[in-house]
PDB file of C-alpha atoms in Angstrom:
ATOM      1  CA  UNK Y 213     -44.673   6.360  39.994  1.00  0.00           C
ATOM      2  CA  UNK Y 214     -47.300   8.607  40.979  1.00  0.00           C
ATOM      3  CA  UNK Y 215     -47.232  11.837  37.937  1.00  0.00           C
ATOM      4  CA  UNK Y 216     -49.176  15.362  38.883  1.00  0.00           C
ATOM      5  CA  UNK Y 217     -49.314  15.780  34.999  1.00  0.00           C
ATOM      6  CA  UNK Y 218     -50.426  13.145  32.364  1.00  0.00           C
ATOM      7  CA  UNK Y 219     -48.800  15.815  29.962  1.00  0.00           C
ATOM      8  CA  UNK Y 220     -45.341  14.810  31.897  1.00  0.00           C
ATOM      9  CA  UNK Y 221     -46.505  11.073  32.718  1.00  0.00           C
ATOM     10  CA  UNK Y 222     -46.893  10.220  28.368  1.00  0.00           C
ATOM     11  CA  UNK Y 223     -43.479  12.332  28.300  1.00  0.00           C
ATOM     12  CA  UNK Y 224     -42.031   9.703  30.913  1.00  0.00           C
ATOM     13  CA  UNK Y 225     -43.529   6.913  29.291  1.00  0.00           C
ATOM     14  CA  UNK Y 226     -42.366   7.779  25.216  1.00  0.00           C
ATOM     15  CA  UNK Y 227     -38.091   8.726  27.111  1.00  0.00           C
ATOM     16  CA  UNK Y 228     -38.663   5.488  28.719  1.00  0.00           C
ATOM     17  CA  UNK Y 229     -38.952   3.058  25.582  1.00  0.00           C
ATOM     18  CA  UNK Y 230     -35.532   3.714  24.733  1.00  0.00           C
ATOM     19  CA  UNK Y 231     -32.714   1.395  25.788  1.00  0.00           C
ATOM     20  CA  UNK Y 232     -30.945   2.425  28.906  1.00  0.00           C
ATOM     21  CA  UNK Y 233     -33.371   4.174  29.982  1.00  0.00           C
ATOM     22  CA  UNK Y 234     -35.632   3.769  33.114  1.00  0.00           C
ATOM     23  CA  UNK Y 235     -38.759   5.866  34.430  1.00  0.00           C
ATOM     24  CA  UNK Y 236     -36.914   7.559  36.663  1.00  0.00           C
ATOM     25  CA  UNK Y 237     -34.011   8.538  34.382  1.00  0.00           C
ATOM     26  CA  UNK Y 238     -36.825   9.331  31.881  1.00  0.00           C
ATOM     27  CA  UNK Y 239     -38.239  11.891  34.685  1.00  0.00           C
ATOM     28  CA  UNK Y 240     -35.031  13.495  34.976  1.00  0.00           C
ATOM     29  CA  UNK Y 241     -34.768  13.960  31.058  1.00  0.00           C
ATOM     30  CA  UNK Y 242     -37.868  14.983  30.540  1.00  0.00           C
ATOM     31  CA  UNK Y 243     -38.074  17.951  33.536  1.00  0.00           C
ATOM     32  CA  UNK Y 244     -34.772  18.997  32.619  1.00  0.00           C
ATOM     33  CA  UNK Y 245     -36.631  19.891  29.046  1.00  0.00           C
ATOM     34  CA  UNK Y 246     -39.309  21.150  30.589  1.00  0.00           C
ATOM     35  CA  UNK Y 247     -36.258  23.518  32.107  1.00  0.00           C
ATOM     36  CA  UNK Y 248     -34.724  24.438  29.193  1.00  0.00           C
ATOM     37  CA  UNK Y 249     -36.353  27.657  26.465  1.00  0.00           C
ATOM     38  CA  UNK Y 250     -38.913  26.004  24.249  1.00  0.00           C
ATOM     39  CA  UNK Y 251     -36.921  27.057  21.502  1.00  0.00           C
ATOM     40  CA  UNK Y 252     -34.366  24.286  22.405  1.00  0.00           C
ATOM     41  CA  UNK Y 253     -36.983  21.353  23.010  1.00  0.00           C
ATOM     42  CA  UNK Y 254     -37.970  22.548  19.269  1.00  0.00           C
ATOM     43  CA  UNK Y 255     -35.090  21.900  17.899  1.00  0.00           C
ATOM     44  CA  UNK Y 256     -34.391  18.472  19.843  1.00  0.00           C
ATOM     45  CA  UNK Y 257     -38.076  17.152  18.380  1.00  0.00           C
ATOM     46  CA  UNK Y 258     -37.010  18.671  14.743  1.00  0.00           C
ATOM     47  CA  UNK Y 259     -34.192  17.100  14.390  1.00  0.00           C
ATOM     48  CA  UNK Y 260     -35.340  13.744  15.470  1.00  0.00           C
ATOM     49  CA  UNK Y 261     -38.518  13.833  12.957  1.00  0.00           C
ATOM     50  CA  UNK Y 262     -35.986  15.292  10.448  1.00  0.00           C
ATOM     51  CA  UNK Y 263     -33.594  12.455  11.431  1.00  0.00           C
ATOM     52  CA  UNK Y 264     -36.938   9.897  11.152  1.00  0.00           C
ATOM     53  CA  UNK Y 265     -37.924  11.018   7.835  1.00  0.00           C
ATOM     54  CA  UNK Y 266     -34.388  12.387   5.522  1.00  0.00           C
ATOM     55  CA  UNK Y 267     -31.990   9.147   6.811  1.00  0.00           C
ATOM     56  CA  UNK Y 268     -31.221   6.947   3.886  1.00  0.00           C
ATOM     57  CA  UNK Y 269     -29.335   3.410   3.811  1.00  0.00           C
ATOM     58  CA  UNK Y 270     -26.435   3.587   1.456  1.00  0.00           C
ATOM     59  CA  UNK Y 271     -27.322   1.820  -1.705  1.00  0.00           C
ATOM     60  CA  UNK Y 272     -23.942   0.088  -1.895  1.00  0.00           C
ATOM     61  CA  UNK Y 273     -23.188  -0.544   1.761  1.00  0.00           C
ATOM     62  CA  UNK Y 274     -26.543  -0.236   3.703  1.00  0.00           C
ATOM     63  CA  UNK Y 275     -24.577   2.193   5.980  1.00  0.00           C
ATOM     64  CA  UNK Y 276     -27.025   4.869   7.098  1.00  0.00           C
ATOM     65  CA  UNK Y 277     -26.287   8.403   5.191  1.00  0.00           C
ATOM     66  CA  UNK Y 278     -27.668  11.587   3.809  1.00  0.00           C
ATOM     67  CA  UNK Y 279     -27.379  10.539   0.295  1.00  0.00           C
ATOM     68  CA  UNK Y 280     -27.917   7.514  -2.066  1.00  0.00           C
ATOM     69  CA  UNK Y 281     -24.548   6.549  -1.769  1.00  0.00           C
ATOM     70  CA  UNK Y 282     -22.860   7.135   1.879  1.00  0.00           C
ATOM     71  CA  UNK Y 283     -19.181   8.935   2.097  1.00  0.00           C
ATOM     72  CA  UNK Y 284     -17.282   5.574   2.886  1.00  0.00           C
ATOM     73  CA  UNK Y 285     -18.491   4.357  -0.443  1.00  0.00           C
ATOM     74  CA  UNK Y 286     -18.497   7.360  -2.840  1.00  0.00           C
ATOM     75  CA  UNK Y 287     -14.419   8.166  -1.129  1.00  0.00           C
ATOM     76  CA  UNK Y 288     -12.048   7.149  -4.272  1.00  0.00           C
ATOM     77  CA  UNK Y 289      -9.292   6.821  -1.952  1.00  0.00           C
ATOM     78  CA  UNK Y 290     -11.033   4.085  -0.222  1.00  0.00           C
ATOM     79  CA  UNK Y 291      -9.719   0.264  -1.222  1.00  0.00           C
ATOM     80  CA  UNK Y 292     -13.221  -0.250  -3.238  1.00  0.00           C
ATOM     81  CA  UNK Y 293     -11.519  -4.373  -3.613  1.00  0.00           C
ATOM     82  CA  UNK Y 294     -11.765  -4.761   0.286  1.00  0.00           C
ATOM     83  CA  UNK Y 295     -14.903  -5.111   1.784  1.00  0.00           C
ATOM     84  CA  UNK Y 296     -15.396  -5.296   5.489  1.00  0.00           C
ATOM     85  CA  UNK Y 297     -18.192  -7.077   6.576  1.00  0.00           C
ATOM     86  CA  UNK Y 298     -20.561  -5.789   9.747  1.00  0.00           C
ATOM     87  CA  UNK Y 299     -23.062  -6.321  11.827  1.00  0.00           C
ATOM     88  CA  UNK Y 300     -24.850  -2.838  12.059  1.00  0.00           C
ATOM     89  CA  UNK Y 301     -23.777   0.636  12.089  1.00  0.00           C
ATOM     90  CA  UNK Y 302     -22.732   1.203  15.255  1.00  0.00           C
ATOM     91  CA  UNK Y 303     -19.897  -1.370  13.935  1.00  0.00           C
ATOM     92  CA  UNK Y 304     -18.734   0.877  11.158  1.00  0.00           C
ATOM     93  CA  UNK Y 305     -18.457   3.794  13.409  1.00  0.00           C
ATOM     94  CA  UNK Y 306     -16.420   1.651  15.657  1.00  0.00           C
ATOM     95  CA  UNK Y 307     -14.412   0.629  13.302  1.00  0.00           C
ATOM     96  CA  UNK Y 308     -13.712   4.002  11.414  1.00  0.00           C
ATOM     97  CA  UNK Y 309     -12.462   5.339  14.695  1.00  0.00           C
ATOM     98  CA  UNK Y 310      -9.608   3.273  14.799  1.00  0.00           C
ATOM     99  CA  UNK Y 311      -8.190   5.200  11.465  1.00  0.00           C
ATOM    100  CA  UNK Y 312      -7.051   1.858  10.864  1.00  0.00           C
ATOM    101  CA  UNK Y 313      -8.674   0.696   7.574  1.00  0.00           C
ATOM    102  CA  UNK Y 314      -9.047   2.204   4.408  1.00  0.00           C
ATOM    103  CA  UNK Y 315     -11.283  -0.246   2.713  1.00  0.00           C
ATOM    104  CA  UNK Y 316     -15.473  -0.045   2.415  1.00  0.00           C
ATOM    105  CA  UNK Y 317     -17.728  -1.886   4.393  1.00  0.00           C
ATOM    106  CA  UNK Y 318     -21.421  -4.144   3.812  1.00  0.00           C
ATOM    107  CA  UNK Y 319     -23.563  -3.913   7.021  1.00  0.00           C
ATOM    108  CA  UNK Y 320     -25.886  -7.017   7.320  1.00  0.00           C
ATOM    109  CA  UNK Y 321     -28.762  -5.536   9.464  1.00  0.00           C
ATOM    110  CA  UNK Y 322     -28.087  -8.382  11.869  1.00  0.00           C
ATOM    111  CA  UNK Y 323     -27.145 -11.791  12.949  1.00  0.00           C
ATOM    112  CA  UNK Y 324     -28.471 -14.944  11.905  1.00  0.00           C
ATOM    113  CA  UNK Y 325     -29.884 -16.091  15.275  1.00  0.00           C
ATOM    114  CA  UNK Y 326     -33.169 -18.930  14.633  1.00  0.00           C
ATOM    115  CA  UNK Y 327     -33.848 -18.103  18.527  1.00  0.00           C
ATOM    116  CA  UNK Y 328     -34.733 -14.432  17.586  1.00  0.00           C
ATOM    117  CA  UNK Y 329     -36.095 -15.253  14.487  1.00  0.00           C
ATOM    118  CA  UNK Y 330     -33.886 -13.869  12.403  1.00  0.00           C
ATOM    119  CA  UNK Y 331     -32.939 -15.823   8.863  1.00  0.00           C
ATOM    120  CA  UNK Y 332     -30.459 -15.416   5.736  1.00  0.00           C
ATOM    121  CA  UNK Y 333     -32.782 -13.812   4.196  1.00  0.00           C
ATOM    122  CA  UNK Y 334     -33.255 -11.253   6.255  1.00  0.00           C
ATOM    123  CA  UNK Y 335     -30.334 -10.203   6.457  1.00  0.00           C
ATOM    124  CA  UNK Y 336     -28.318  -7.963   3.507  1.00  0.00           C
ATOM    125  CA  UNK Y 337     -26.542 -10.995   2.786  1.00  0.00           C
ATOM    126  CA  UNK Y 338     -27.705 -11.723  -1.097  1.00  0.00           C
ATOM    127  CA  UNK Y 339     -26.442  -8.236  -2.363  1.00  0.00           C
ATOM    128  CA  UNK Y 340     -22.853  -9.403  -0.729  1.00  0.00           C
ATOM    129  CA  UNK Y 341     -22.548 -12.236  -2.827  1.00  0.00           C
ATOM    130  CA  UNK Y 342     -23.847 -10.518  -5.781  1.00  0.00           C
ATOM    131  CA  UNK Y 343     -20.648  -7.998  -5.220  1.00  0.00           C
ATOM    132  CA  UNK Y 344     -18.609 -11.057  -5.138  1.00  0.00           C
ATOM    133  CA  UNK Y 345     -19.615 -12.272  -8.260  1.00  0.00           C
ATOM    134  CA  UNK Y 346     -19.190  -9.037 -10.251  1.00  0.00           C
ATOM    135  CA  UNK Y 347     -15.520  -9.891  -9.501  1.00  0.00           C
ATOM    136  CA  UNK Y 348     -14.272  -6.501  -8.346  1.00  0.00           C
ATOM    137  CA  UNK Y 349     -14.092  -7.194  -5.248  1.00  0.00           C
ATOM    138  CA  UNK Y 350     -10.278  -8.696  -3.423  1.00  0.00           C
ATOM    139  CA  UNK Y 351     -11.109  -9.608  -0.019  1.00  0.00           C
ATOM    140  CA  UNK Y 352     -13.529  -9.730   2.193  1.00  0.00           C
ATOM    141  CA  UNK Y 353     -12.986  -9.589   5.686  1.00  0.00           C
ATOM    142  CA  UNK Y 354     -15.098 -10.521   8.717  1.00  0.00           C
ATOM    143  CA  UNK Y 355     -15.694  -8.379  11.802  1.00  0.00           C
ATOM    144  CA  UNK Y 356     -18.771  -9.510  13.571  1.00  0.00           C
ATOM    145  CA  UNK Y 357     -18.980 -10.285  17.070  1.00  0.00           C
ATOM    146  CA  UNK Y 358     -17.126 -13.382  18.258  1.00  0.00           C
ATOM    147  CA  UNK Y 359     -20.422 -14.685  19.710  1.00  0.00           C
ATOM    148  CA  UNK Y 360     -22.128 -18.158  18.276  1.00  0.00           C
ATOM    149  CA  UNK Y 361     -24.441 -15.989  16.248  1.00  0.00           C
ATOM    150  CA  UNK Y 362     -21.708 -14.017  15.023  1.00  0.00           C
ATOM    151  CA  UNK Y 363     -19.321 -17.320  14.213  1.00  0.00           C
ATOM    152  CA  UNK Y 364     -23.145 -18.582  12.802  1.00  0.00           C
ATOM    153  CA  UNK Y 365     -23.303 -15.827  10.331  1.00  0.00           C
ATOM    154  CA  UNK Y 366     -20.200 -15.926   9.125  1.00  0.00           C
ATOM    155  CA  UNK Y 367     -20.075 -19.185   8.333  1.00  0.00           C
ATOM    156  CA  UNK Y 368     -23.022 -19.316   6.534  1.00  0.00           C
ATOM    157  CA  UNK Y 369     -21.633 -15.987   4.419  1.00  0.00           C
ATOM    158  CA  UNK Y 370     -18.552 -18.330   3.629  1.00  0.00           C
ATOM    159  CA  UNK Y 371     -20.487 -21.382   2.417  1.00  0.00           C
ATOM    160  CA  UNK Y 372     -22.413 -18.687   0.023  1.00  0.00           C
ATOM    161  CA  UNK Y 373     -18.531 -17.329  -1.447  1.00  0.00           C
ATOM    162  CA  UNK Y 374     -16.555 -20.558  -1.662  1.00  0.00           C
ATOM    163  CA  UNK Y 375     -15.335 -21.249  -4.588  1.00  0.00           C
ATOM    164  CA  UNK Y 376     -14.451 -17.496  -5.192  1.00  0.00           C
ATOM    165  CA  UNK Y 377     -11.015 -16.457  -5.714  1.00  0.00           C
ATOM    166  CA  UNK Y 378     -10.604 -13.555  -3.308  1.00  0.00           C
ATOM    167  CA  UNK Y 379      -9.326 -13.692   0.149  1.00  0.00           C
ATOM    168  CA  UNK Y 380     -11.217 -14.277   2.945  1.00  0.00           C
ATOM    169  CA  UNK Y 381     -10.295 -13.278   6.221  1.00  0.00           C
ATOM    170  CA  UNK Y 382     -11.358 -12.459   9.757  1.00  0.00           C
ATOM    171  CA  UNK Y 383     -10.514  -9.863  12.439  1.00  0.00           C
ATOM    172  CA  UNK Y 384      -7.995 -11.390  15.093  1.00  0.00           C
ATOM    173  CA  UNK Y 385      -8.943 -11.997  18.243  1.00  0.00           C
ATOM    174  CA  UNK Y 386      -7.856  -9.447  20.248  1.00  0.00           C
ATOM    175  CA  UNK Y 387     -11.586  -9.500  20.680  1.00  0.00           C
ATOM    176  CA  UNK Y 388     -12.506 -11.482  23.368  1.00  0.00           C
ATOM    177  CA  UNK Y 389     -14.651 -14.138  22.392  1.00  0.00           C
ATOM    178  CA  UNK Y 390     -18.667 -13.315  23.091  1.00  0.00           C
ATOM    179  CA  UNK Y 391     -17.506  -9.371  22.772  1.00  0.00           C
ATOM    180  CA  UNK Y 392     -19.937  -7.391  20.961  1.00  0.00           C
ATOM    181  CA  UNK Y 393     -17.497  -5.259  18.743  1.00  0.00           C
ATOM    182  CA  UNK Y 394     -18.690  -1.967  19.403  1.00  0.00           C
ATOM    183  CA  UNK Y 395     -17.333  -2.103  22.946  1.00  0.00           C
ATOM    184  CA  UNK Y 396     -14.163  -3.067  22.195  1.00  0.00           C
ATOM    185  CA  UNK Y 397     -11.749  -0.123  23.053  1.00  0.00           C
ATOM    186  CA  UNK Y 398     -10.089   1.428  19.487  1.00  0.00           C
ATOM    187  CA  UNK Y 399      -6.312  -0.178  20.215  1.00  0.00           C
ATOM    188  CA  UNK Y 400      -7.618  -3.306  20.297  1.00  0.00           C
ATOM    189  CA  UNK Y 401      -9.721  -2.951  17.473  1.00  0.00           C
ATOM    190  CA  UNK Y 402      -7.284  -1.437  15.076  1.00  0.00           C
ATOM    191  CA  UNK Y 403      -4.765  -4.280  15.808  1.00  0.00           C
ATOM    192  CA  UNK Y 404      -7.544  -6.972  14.909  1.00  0.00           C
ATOM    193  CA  UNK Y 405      -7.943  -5.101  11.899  1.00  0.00           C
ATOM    194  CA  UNK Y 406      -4.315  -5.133  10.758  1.00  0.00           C
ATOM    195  CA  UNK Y 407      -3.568  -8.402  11.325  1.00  0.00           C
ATOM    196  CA  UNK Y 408      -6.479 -10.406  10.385  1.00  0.00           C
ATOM    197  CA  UNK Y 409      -6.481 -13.991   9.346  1.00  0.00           C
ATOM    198  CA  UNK Y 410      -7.253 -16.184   7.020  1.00  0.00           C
ATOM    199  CA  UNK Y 411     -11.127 -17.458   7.620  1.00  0.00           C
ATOM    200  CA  UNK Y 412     -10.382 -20.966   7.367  1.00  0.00           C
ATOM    201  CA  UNK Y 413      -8.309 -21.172  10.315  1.00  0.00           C
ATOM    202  CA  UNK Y 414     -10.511 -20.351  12.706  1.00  0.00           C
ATOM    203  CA  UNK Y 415     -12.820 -23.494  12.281  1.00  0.00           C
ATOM    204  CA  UNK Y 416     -10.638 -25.921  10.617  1.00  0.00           C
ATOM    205  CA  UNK Y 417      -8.062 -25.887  13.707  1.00  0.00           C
ATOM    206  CA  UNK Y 418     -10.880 -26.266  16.057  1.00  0.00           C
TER     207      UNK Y 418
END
């Protein structure tokens, strides 16, 4: 792709990195900036280097907020005893658009997945347990992605919890197995929600 401006060709190239997003469909973003009053391109860039620089993790959840502690967590008329287990934020969101459950969530950062490189331990999994163990916590319920790295992860989370007495459950599957939960539509989701199972089942029938 031949550019008339190197000005517009880095412009191209920085749209581009982003996921979805080709050279050409990077073009069209970019000269439909280059369209708009400078004023607005100002505040598009401000708000991403504001975005880049103020966003916090929740200290509780590791949900991405404005504050220490993110509004699912510091909500007293959340079920503080159920804790809903996630694979990133997008996850949360998903899930909180159902209106379907009232509990608070943990978002691991991830999946265990030794082909990526991705470990335990690096993964938000060793503050879960520690919640576990301060014995305020009910039930935990998990809602990753019924993919092998998904089943992976929470199996391993399981092994790290037995022997606590809380509940342990898992969304139903209404979600197809390999779905990635943030596509599922918010019916679907809600229902897996509300009638969750018991953990155990879904290895020890297979």
């Amino acid at each position: 792709m031949e550019f008339s401006s190197k000005l517009i060709e880095k412009a191209v190239n920085e749209m581009s990195q982003l996921p979805g997003i080709g050279k050409r469909t990077a073009l069209r973003l970019v000269l439909h900036l280059l369209k708009q009053p400078k004023e607005q391109t100002s505040f598009l860039s401000q708000a991403l280097i504001n975005m880049r620089e103020d966003i916090k993790f929740c200290e509780s959840c590791h949900n991405i907020s404005d504050t220490k502690i993110c509004e699912i967590c510091a909500n007293k008329a959340r079920n503080h005893e159920t804790i809903c287990i996630v694979e990133d934020i997008r996850d949360v969101m998903a899930i909180e658009n159902t209106g379907q459950y009232k509990g608070i969530y943990h978002v691991l950062g991830g999946k265990i997945s030794p082909i990526e490189g991705v470990g335990p331990n690096q993964l938000n999994i060793s503050s879960l347990v520690d919640k576990v163990k301060s014995g305020k916590v009910a039930e935990i319920i998990f809602a990753l992605s019924s993919t092998m790295e998904g089943d992976t992860t929470n199996f391993y989370i399981y092994k790290q919890i037995a022997g606590s007495e809380i509940i342990i459950s898992t969304i139903a599957r209404g979600i197809s197995v390999g779905d990635e939960l943030e596509y599922a539509d918010e019916v679907t989701l809600g229902r897996s929600i509300l009638h969750r199972v018991p953990f155990e089942k879904t290895f020890k029938n297979n």
